[in-house]
CSV table of C-alpha atoms and ligand atoms in Angstrom, one decimal:
chain,number,residue,atom,x,y,z
A,570,MET,CA,-5.7,-5.8,30.0
A,571,LYS,CA,-3.2,-6.0,27.4
A,572,LYS,CA,-3.7,-8.9,25.0
A,573,MET,CA,-0.6,-11.1,24.6
A,574,MET,CA,0.6,-12.8,21.6
A,575,LYS,CA,-0.3,-16.5,21.7
A,576,PRO,CA,2.8,-18.7,22.6
A,577,GLU,CA,2.3,-20.8,19.1
A,578,VAL,CA,2.7,-17.4,17.1
A,579,PHE,CA,6.3,-17.0,18.7
A,580,HIS,CA,7.1,-20.5,17.5
A,581,SER,CA,5.9,-20.0,14.1
A,582,LEU,CA,8.2,-17.0,13.4
A,583,GLY,CA,11.1,-19.2,12.5
A,584,SER,CA,14.7,-18.4,13.4
A,585,ASP,CA,15.7,-16.4,10.1
A,586,LEU,CA,14.1,-12.9,10.7
A,587,ASP,CA,16.1,-11.0,8.3
A,588,ARG,CA,13.5,-10.9,5.6
A,589,ALA,CA,10.5,-11.8,7.8
A,590,VAL,CA,7.6,-9.4,7.4
A,591,VAL,CA,4.2,-9.1,9.2
A,592,VAL,CA,1.2,-7.9,6.9
A,593,ILE,CA,-1.3,-5.6,8.3
A,594,GLY,CA,-5.0,-6.6,7.1
A,595,ALA,CA,-6.3,-9.8,5.8
A,596,GLY,CA,-8.6,-8.8,3.0
A,597,GLY,CA,-8.5,-8.7,-0.7
A,598,HIS,CA,-5.5,-6.2,-1.0
A,599,ALA,CA,-3.6,-8.4,1.4
A,600,LYS,CA,-3.9,-11.4,-0.9
A,601,VAL,CA,-2.1,-9.4,-3.8
A,602,ALA,CA,0.3,-7.6,-1.4
A,603,ILE,CA,1.5,-11.1,0.1
A,604,GLU,CA,2.1,-12.6,-3.0
A,605,ALA,CA,4.0,-9.5,-4.3
A,606,LEU,CA,6.0,-9.5,-1.0
A,607,ARG,CA,7.0,-13.1,-1.5
A,608,PHE,CA,7.8,-12.3,-5.2
A,609,SER,CA,10.2,-9.6,-4.0
A,610,GLY,CA,11.9,-12.1,-1.7
A,611,TRP,CA,10.3,-11.5,1.7
A,612,ARG,CA,9.1,-14.2,4.0
A,613,VAL,CA,5.5,-13.4,5.3
A,614,ILE,CA,5.1,-14.5,8.8
A,615,GLY,CA,1.4,-13.9,8.9
A,616,CYS,CA,-1.3,-11.1,9.1
A,617,THR,CA,-3.1,-9.1,11.7
A,618,ASP,CA,-6.8,-8.0,11.2
A,619,PHE,CA,-9.6,-6.6,13.3
A,620,ASP,CA,-11.5,-10.0,12.6
A,621,PRO,CA,-9.6,-12.5,14.8
A,622,SER,CA,-11.4,-15.6,13.4
A,623,PRO,CA,-8.6,-18.2,12.4
A,624,ARG,CA,-8.1,-18.4,8.7
A,625,THR,CA,-5.1,-18.1,6.1
A,626,VAL,CA,-4.9,-15.7,3.4
A,627,VAL,CA,-3.0,-17.0,0.2
A,628,GLY,CA,-1.3,-19.4,2.9
A,629,ALA,CA,-0.4,-16.8,5.5
A,630,GLU,CA,-1.7,-17.3,8.9
A,631,LEU,CA,-4.0,-14.7,10.6
A,632,LEU,CA,-1.8,-14.2,13.8
A,633,GLY,CA,-4.2,-11.8,15.9
A,634,GLY,CA,-5.1,-8.3,16.1
A,635,ASP,CA,-3.0,-5.2,15.9
A,636,GLU,CA,-2.3,-5.3,19.5
A,637,ILE,CA,0.2,-8.2,18.9
A,638,LEU,CA,2.7,-5.9,16.9
A,639,PRO,CA,4.5,-4.6,19.8
A,640,ASP,CA,5.3,-8.2,20.8
A,641,LEU,CA,6.2,-9.1,17.3
A,642,ARG,CA,8.6,-6.1,17.3
A,643,SER,CA,10.2,-7.2,20.7
A,644,ALA,CA,10.6,-10.7,19.3
A,645,GLY,CA,12.7,-9.4,16.4
A,646,ILE,CA,10.4,-8.8,13.4
A,647,ARG,CA,11.7,-5.4,12.0
A,648,TYR,CA,9.5,-5.2,8.9
A,649,ALA,CA,5.8,-4.7,8.4
A,650,PHE,CA,3.6,-4.1,5.3
A,651,VAL,CA,0.2,-2.3,5.5
A,652,ALA,CA,-2.3,-4.1,3.2
A,653,LEU,CA,-5.3,-2.0,3.7
A,654,GLY,CA,-6.9,-0.5,0.5
A,655,ASN,CA,-8.5,2.3,2.2
A,656,ASN,CA,-6.1,5.4,1.9
A,657,ASN,CA,-6.7,7.1,5.2
A,658,LEU,CA,-6.4,3.8,7.3
A,659,ARG,CA,-3.4,2.8,5.3
A,660,GLN,CA,-1.6,6.1,6.1
A,661,ALA,CA,-2.7,6.0,9.9
A,662,ARG,CA,-1.4,2.4,10.3
A,663,GLY,CA,1.8,3.0,8.4
A,664,GLU,CA,2.6,6.0,10.8
A,665,ASP,CA,1.7,3.9,13.9
A,666,LEU,CA,4.2,1.2,12.5
A,667,LEU,CA,7.0,3.7,12.1
A,668,ASN,CA,6.4,5.1,15.5
A,669,ALA,CA,6.6,1.5,17.0
A,670,GLY,CA,10.1,1.1,15.3
A,671,PHE,CA,9.0,-1.1,12.3
A,672,GLU,CA,10.4,-0.5,8.7
A,673,LEU,CA,8.2,-0.7,5.8
A,674,PRO,CA,9.3,-2.4,2.7
A,675,ALA,CA,7.9,-2.0,-0.6
A,676,ALA,CA,6.0,-5.0,-2.2
A,677,ILE,CA,6.9,-5.3,-5.8
A,678,GLY,CA,4.9,-8.0,-7.8
A,679,PRO,CA,5.9,-9.6,-11.1
A,680,ASN,CA,6.7,-8.1,-14.4
A,681,CYS,CA,7.1,-4.6,-13.2
A,682,SER,CA,9.3,-2.2,-15.0
A,683,ILE,CA,10.8,0.3,-12.4
A,684,SER,CA,13.4,2.9,-13.6
A,685,PRO,CA,16.6,3.0,-11.7
A,686,THR,CA,16.0,6.8,-11.5
A,687,ALA,CA,12.6,6.4,-9.9
A,688,LYS,CA,12.3,7.1,-6.2
A,689,ILE,CA,10.1,4.7,-4.3
A,690,GLY,CA,9.0,5.5,-0.8
A,691,ARG,CA,8.5,3.3,2.3
A,692,GLY,CA,5.6,0.7,2.3
A,693,VAL,CA,4.7,1.1,-1.4
A,694,ALA,CA,2.8,-1.5,-3.3
A,695,ILE,CA,3.6,-1.9,-6.9
A,696,PHE,CA,1.6,-4.8,-8.4
A,697,GLY,CA,2.1,-7.0,-11.5
A,698,GLY,CA,2.9,-5.4,-14.7
A,699,ALA,CA,3.1,-1.7,-13.5
A,700,VAL,CA,5.5,0.6,-15.0
A,701,ILE,CA,7.4,3.5,-13.2
A,702,ASN,CA,9.4,5.6,-15.6
A,703,ALA,CA,12.6,7.9,-15.1
A,704,ASP,CA,12.6,10.4,-12.4
A,705,ALA,CA,9.2,9.5,-11.1
A,706,GLN,CA,8.4,9.7,-7.3
A,707,VAL,CA,6.0,7.5,-5.5
A,708,ASP,CA,5.7,8.5,-1.9
A,709,ASP,CA,5.3,6.4,1.3
A,710,LEU,CA,2.4,4.0,1.4
A,711,ALA,CA,1.1,4.6,-2.2
A,712,ILE,CA,-0.3,1.8,-4.3
A,713,ILE,CA,0.6,1.6,-7.9
A,714,ASN,CA,-1.8,-1.3,-8.8
A,715,THR,CA,-1.8,-4.1,-11.5
A,716,ASN,CA,-0.9,-2.7,-14.8
A,717,ALA,CA,-0.9,0.8,-13.9
A,718,SER,CA,1.8,3.1,-15.5
A,719,VAL,CA,3.6,6.2,-14.1
A,720,ASP,CA,5.6,8.1,-16.7
A,721,HIS,CA,8.4,10.3,-16.1
A,722,ASP,CA,8.8,12.9,-13.7
A,723,CYS,CA,5.5,12.1,-12.1
A,724,VAL,CA,4.8,12.5,-8.3
A,725,VAL,CA,2.3,10.1,-6.6
A,726,GLY,CA,1.6,11.4,-3.1
A,727,THR,CA,1.7,9.5,0.2
A,728,ALA,CA,-0.9,6.8,0.6
A,729,ALA,CA,-2.5,7.7,-2.9
A,730,HIS,CA,-3.9,4.9,-5.0
A,731,VAL,CA,-3.4,4.4,-8.7
A,732,ALA,CA,-5.9,1.6,-9.4
A,733,PRO,CA,-5.4,-1.2,-11.9
A,734,GLY,CA,-4.9,-0.2,-15.5
A,735,SER,CA,-4.7,3.6,-14.9
A,736,ALA,CA,-2.1,5.6,-17.0
A,737,LEU,CA,-0.3,8.7,-15.7
A,738,ALA,CA,1.4,10.7,-18.6
A,739,GLY,CA,4.6,12.5,-18.0
A,740,CYS,CA,4.9,15.3,-15.1
A,741,VAL,CA,1.4,14.3,-13.6
A,742,LYS,CA,1.2,15.0,-9.8
A,743,ILE,CA,-1.3,13.2,-7.5
A,744,GLY,CA,-2.0,14.4,-4.2
A,745,ASN,CA,-1.8,12.5,-0.9
A,746,ARG,CA,-4.5,9.8,-0.4
A,747,THR,CA,-6.0,10.6,-3.7
A,748,PHE,CA,-7.8,7.5,-5.4
A,749,LEU,CA,-7.8,7.0,-9.2
A,750,GLY,CA,-10.3,4.5,-10.2
A,751,ALA,CA,-9.5,1.6,-12.4
A,752,GLY,CA,-8.6,2.6,-15.9
A,753,THR,CA,-8.2,6.3,-15.2
A,754,THR,CA,-6.0,8.3,-17.7
A,755,VAL,CA,-4.3,11.6,-16.9
A,756,ILE,CA,-2.9,13.7,-19.6
A,757,PRO,CA,0.8,15.2,-19.3
A,758,GLY,CA,1.5,18.0,-16.7
A,759,VAL,CA,-1.9,17.7,-14.9
A,760,THR,CA,-2.0,18.1,-11.1
A,761,ILE,CA,-4.7,16.5,-9.0
A,762,GLY,CA,-5.1,17.6,-5.3
A,763,ALA,CA,-5.1,15.6,-2.3
A,764,ASP,CA,-8.0,13.5,-1.0
A,765,CYS,CA,-9.7,13.3,-4.3
A,766,MET,CA,-11.8,10.5,-5.9
A,767,ILE,CA,-11.6,10.0,-9.6
A,768,GLY,CA,-14.2,7.8,-11.0
A,769,ALA,CA,-13.1,4.6,-12.9
A,770,GLY,CA,-12.4,5.2,-16.8
A,771,SER,CA,-12.1,9.0,-16.3
A,772,VAL,CA,-9.7,11.1,-18.4
A,773,VAL,CA,-8.3,13.8,-16.6
A,774,VAL,CA,-7.4,16.8,-18.8
A,775,ARG,CA,-7.0,19.7,-16.3
A,776,ASP,CA,-5.9,20.6,-12.9
A,777,LEU,CA,-8.1,19.6,-9.9
A,778,PRO,CA,-8.2,21.1,-6.3
A,779,ASP,CA,-8.0,19.1,-3.1
A,780,LEU,CA,-11.0,17.1,-1.9
A,781,VAL,CA,-13.1,16.7,-5.0
A,782,THR,CA,-14.8,13.9,-6.9
A,783,ALA,CA,-14.4,14.0,-10.6
A,784,LEU,CA,-15.4,11.6,-13.2
A,785,GLY,CA,-16.1,11.2,-16.9
A,786,VAL,CA,-14.4,11.9,-20.3
A,787,PRO,CA,-13.3,14.5,-19.9
A,788,ALA,CA,-13.4,14.3,-16.1
A,789,ARG,CA,-15.7,17.0,-14.4
A,790,VAL,CA,-16.0,17.8,-10.8
A,791,ARG,CA,-19.2,16.3,-9.3
A,792,SER,CA,-18.7,17.3,-5.6
A,793,SER,CA,-16.3,18.9,-3.4
B,1007,LIG,O1,-6.6,-1.0,11.3
B,1007,LIG,C1,-6.7,-2.2,11.0
B,1007,LIG,C2,-7.6,-2.6,10.0
B,1007,LIG,N1,-8.8,-2.0,9.4
B,1007,LIG,C3,-9.5,-2.8,8.6
B,1007,LIG,N2,-5.7,-3.2,11.1
B,1007,LIG,C4,-5.9,-4.3,10.7
B,1007,LIG,N3,-5.0,-5.2,11.1
B,1007,LIG,N4,-6.9,-4.9,9.8
B,1007,LIG,C5,-7.7,-3.8,9.5
B,1007,LIG,N5,-8.8,-4.0,8.6
B,1007,LIG,C6,-9.1,-5.2,8.0
B,1007,LIG,O2,-8.8,-5.0,6.8
B,1007,LIG,C7,-10.5,-5.6,8.0
B,1007,LIG,O3,-11.0,-6.1,9.1
B,1007,LIG,C8,-10.7,-6.3,6.7
B,1007,LIG,O4,-10.5,-7.8,6.9
B,1007,LIG,C9,-9.5,-5.9,5.9
B,1007,LIG,C10,-10.0,-5.3,4.7
B,1007,LIG,O5,-10.5,-6.0,3.6
B,1007,LIG,P1,-11.3,-5.7,2.4
B,1007,LIG,O6,-11.2,-6.9,1.6
B,1007,LIG,O7,-12.6,-5.3,2.7
B,1007,LIG,O8,-10.5,-4.6,1.6
B,1007,LIG,P2,-8.9,-4.5,1.3
B,1007,LIG,O9,-8.5,-3.1,1.7
B,1007,LIG,O10,-8.1,-5.6,1.7
B,1007,LIG,O11,-9.1,-4.5,-0.3
B,1007,LIG,C11,-9.8,-3.2,-0.9
B,1007,LIG,O12,-8.9,-2.5,-1.5
B,1007,LIG,C12,-8.0,-3.1,-2.5
B,1007,LIG,C13,-7.1,-1.9,-3.1
B,1007,LIG,C14,-10.7,-3.9,-1.9
B,1007,LIG,O13,-11.5,-2.8,-2.5
B,1007,LIG,C15,-9.9,-4.6,-2.9
B,1007,LIG,O14,-10.9,-5.1,-4.1
B,1007,LIG,C16,-9.0,-3.5,-3.6
B,1007,LIG,N6,-8.2,-4.3,-4.6
């Protein structure tokens, strides 16, 4: 049987839906994303999560599971943000939301510096202190986490994650769904393929193919 949204959730939506956004996920990433959304002027109406136990996440109420999303869309909620740290899940849920007719705003936290010539995709998270320089491109659902930097002409692929304190020098390319652990450095012009895992603190000095795990200074492939 289709699970319906609880009536009290309808009442909590409020009347001004122009900047109202629902957040998918109620874990650690959601905490930072919700505060970044608020910082960038969004009104977070609440979250959805697999775990239905009633709770709040930095003041945002758990509304129910993802099965309530069609009802929220019908009730006039146009915007949703996927706050799931897992790159594959984030991409999958983002595609589900687009298919369901939601728009995916970016969540931009405080003290970010984003070049007016940078291209920022849908549903991107850019957290406090991040820097994105001229002509860089950050594709849909990517995360540029706290204090990470993305220099000129870089391309960060769909649902990739540049973890806190990482630094991409100019003209670096990061493939779709690739994860760069905290404090990763990538020297200019390097290309890292899709679905890679780069260990925290690594320094990547040469190109890496798809689907590898690499770590160290300089980063070496450990498995593929
Ligand atoms: O498909 C889903 C789904 N899959 C997992 N839909 C919804 N609505 N929720 C889903 N979840 C829920 O996401 C889980 O039930 C869980 O409550 C939440 C994930 O929380 P967790 O704190 O484990 O991870 P996270 O993704 O919020 O944060 C991770 O990634 C961040 C980037 C952590 O590693 C953080 O430390 C990190 N900063």
